[in-house]
Short mmCIF file of C-alpha atoms and ligand atoms in Angstrom, two decimals:
data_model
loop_
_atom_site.label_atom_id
_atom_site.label_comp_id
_atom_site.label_asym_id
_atom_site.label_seq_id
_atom_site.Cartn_x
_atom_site.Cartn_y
_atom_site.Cartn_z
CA UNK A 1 17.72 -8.27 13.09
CA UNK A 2 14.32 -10.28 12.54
CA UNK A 3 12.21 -8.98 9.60
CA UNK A 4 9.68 -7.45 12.56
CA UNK A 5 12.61 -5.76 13.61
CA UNK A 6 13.39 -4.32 10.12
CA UNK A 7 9.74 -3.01 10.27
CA UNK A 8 9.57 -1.64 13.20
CA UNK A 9 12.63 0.38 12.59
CA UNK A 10 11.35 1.74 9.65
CA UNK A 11 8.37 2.79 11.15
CA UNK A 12 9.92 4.63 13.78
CA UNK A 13 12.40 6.21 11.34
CA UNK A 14 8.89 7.35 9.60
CA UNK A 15 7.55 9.55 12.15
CA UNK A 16 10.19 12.18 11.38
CA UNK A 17 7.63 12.45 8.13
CA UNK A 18 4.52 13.07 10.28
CA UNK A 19 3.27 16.90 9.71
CA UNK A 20 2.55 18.71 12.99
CA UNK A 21 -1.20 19.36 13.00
CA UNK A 22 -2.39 17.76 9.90
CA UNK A 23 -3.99 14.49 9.00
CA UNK A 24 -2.25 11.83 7.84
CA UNK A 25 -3.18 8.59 5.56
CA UNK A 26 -2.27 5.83 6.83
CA UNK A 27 -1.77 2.06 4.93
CA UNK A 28 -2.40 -1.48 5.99
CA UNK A 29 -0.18 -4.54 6.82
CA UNK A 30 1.97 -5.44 9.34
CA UNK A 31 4.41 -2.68 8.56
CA UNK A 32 1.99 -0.52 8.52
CA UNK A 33 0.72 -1.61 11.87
CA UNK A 34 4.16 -0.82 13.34
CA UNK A 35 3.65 2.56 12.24
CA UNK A 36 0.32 3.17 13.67
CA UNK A 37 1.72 2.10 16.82
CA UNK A 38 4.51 4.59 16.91
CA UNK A 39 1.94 6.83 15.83
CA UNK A 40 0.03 6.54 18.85
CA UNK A 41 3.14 7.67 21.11
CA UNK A 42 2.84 11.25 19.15
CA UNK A 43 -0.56 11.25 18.68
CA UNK A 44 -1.53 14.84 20.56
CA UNK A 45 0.52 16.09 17.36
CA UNK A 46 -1.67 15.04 14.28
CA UNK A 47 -5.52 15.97 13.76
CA UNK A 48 -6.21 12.31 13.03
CA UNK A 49 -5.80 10.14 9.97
CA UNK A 50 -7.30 8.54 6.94
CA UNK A 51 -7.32 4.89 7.07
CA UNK A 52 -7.06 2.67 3.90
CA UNK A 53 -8.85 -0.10 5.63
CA UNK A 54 -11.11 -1.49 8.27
CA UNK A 55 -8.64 -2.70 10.38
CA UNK A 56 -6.31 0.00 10.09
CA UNK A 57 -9.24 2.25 11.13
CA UNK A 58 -9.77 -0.08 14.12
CA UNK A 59 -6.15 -0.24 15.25
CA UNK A 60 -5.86 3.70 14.53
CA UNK A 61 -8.89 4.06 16.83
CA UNK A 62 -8.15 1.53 19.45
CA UNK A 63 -4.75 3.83 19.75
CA UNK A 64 -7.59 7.22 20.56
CA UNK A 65 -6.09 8.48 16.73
CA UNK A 66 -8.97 10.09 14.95
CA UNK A 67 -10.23 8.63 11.88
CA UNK A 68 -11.60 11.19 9.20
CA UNK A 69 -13.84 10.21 6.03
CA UNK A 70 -11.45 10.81 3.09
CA UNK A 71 -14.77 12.38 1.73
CA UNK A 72 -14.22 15.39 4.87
CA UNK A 73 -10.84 15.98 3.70
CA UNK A 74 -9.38 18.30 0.78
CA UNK A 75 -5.77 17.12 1.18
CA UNK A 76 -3.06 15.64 3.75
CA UNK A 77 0.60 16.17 3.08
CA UNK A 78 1.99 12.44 3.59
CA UNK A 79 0.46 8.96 3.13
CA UNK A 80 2.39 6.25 4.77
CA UNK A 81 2.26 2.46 4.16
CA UNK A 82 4.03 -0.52 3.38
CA UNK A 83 4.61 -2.45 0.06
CA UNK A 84 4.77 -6.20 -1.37
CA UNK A 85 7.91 -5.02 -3.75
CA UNK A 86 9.88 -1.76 -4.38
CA UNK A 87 11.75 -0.96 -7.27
CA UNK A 88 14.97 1.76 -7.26
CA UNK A 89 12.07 3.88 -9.06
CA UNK A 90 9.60 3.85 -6.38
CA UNK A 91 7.40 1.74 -8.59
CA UNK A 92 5.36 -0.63 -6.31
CA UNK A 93 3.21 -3.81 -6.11
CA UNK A 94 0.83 -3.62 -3.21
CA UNK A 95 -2.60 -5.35 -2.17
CA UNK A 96 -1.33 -7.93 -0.38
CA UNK A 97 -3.46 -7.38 2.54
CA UNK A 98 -5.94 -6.50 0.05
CA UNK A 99 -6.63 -3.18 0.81
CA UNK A 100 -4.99 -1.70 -2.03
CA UNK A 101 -8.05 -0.13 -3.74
CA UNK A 102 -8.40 2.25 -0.46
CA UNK A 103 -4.21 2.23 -0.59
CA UNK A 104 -4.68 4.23 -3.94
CA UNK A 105 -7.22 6.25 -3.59
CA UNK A 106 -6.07 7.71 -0.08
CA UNK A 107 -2.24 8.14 -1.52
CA UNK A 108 -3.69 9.82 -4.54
CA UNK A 109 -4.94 12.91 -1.68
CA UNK A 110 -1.53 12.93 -0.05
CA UNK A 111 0.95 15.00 -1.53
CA UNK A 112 3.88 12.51 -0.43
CA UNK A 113 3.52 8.40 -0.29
CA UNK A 114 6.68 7.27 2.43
CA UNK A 115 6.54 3.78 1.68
CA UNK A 116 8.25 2.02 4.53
CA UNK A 117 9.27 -1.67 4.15
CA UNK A 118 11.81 -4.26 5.15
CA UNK A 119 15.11 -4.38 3.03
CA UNK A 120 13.68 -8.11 1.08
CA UNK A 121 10.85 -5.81 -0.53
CA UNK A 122 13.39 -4.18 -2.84
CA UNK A 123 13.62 -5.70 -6.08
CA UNK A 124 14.97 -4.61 -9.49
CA UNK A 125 11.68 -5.58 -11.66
CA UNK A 126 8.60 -5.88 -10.04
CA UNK A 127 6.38 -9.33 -10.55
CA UNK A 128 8.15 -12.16 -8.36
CA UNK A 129 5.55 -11.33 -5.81
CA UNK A 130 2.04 -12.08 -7.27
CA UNK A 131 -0.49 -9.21 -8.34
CA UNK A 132 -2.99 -8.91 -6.89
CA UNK A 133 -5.58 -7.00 -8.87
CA UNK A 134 -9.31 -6.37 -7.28
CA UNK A 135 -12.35 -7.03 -9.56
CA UNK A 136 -16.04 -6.78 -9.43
CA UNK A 137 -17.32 -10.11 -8.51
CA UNK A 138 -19.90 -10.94 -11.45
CA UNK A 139 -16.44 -10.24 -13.48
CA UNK A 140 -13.86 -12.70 -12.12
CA UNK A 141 -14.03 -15.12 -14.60
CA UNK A 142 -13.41 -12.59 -17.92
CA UNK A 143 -10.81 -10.09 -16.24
CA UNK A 144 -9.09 -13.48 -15.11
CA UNK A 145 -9.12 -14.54 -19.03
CA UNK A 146 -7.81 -11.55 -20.06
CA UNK A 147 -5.01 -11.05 -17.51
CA UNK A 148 -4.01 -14.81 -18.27
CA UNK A 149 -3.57 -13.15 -21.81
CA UNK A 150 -0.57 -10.76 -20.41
CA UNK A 151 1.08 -13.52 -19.69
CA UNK A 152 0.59 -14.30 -16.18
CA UNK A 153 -1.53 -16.95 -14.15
CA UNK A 154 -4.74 -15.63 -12.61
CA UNK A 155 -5.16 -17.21 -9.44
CA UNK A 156 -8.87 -16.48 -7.39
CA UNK A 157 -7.74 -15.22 -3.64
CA UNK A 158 -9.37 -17.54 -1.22
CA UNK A 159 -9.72 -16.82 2.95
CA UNK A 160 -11.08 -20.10 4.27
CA UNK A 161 -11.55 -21.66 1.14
CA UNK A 162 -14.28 -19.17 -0.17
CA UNK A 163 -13.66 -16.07 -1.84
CA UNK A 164 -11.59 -13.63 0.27
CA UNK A 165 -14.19 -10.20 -0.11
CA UNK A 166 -12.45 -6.95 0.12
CA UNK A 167 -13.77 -4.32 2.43
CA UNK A 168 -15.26 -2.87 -1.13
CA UNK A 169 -17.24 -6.24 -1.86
CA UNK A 170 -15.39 -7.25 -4.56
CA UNK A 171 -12.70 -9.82 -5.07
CA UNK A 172 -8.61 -10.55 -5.49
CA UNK A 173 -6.87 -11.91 -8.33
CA UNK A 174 -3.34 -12.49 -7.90
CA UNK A 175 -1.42 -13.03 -10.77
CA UNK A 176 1.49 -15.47 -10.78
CA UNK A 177 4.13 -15.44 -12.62
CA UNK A 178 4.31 -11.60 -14.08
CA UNK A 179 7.62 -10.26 -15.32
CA UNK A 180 6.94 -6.59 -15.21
CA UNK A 181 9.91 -4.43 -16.68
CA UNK A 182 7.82 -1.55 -17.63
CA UNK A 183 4.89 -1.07 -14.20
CA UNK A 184 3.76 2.14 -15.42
CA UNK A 185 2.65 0.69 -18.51
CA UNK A 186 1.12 -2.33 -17.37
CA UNK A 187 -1.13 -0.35 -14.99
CA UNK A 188 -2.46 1.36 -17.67
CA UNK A 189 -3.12 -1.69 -19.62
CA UNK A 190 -4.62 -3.83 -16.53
CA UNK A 191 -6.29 -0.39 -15.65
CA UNK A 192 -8.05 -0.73 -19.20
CA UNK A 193 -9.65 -4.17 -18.48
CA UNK A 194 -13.29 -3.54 -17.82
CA UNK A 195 -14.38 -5.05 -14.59
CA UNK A 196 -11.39 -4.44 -12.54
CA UNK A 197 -11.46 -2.34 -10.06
CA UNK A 198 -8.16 -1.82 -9.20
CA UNK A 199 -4.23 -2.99 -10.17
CA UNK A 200 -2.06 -3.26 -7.30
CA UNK A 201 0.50 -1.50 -9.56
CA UNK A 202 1.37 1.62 -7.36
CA UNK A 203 3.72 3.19 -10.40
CA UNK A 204 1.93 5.83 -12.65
CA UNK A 205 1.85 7.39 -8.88
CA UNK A 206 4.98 5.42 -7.26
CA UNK A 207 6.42 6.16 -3.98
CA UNK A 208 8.29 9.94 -3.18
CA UNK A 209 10.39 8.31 -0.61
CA UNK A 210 11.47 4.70 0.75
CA UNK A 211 12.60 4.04 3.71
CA UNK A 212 13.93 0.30 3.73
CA UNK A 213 15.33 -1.53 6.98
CA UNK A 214 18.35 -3.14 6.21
CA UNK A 215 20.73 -4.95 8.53
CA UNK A 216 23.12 -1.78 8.96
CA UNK A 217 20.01 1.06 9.48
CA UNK A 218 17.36 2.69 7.93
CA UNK A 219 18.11 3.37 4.28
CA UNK A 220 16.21 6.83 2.86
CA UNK A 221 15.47 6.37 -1.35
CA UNK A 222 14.02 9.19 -2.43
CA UNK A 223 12.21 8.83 -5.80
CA UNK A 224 10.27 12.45 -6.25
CA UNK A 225 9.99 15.27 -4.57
CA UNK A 226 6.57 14.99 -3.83
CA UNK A 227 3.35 16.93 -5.30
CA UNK A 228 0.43 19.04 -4.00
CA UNK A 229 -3.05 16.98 -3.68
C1 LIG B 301 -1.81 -4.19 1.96
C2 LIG B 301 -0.50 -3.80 1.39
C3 LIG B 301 0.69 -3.87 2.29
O1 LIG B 301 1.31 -2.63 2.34
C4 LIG B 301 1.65 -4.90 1.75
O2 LIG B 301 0.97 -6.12 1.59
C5 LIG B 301 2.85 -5.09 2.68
O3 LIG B 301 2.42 -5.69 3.86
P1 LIG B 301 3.40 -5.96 5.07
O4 LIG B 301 3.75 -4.63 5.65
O5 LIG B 301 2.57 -6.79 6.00
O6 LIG B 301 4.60 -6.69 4.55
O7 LIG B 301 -0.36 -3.41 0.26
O8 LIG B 301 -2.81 -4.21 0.97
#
């Protein structure tokens, strides 16, 4: 099976999580885009969605899927989206399609994050991907000095060789080189760094279920049981 393959599988296998009637939050990335696509087949089921990103709220609406403000909605009982790397734990890095300020704050409504993913994204401690960590612009250059002090390199996100600019305005920078045994306690201390925004450290609030594509199926992980909004 290609990786695509892998993805698409797992986003099929996720719309046994979709909530009759409600509105879901939906993620960003290509896995992510799998899902909305599957969404669209069951669509007269949901309200609509929350989207954690321009484009997802394009491809949700080019599908007739109606996008809500999160600022209209109280709660949603499942967030769905895809992830960089997955520990056993449900820990998570995410951001690299840089949407992971809107990732958090839309998964921190949903009382259940499915992240779905292809088997390659599960590792045993988080870091070999880079980290990407989103930071007011007028910042960059002292959050970068201070994350360089954790240990890691600090590397300014560029799109066309100028800064790549978040739908928020602000800016990425992935850190290279992390070795990150304990995520719930680096996300604390990155989330202490004035000037960023946010860590792409999904682990204080990690994933309730996984479902990974692996060669022989889907395989379900499941890390909590969930809580209410
Ligand atoms: C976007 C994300 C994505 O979920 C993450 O980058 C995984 O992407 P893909 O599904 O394309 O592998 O966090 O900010």
């Amino acid at each position: 099976m290609t990786q695509d393959e892998l993805k698409q599988a797992v986003a099929r296998a996720a719309i046994d999580y979709v909530v009759d009637g409600e509105i879901i939050g939906v993620g960003t990335g290509s896995t992510a885009n799998f899902f909305i696509d599957e969404l669209g087949r069951i669509k007269h089921r949901i309200k609509g969605a929350v989207a954690s990103s321009e484009a997802t709220a394009a491809r949700l609406k080019s599908h007739g899927i109606a996008v809500f403000d999160l600022n209209d909605v109280d709660s949603m009982p499942v967030y769905i989206d895809g992830a960089d790397e997955i520990t056993p734990h449900g820990a998570m890095i995410k951001g690299g399609g840089a949407a992971l300020t809107r990732e958090k704050i839309v998964a921190s409504v949903a009382g259940k994050f499915i992240c779905i993913a292809d088997g390659s994204k599960l590792v045993d401690v988080l870091g070999s991907f880079p980290l990407p960590v989103e930071v007011i612009p007028m910042a960059q250059a002292v959050v970068a000095r201070k994350l360089a002090a954790l240990g890691g390199e600090p590397r300014l996100r560029l799109k066309d060789g100028r800064p790549l600019m978040t739908d928020n305005g602000c800016v990425i920078i992935d850190v290279v080189g992390l070795n990150i045994p304990n995520p719930a306690e680096m996300e604390a201390a990155i989330n202490g760094i004035v000037g960023v925004v946010t860590v792409g450290l999904f682990a204080q609030r990690g994933a309730d279920v996984g479902l990974l594509g692996m060669a022989d199926g889907v395989r379900t992980m499941t890390f909590r049981q969930g809580s209410a909004a």
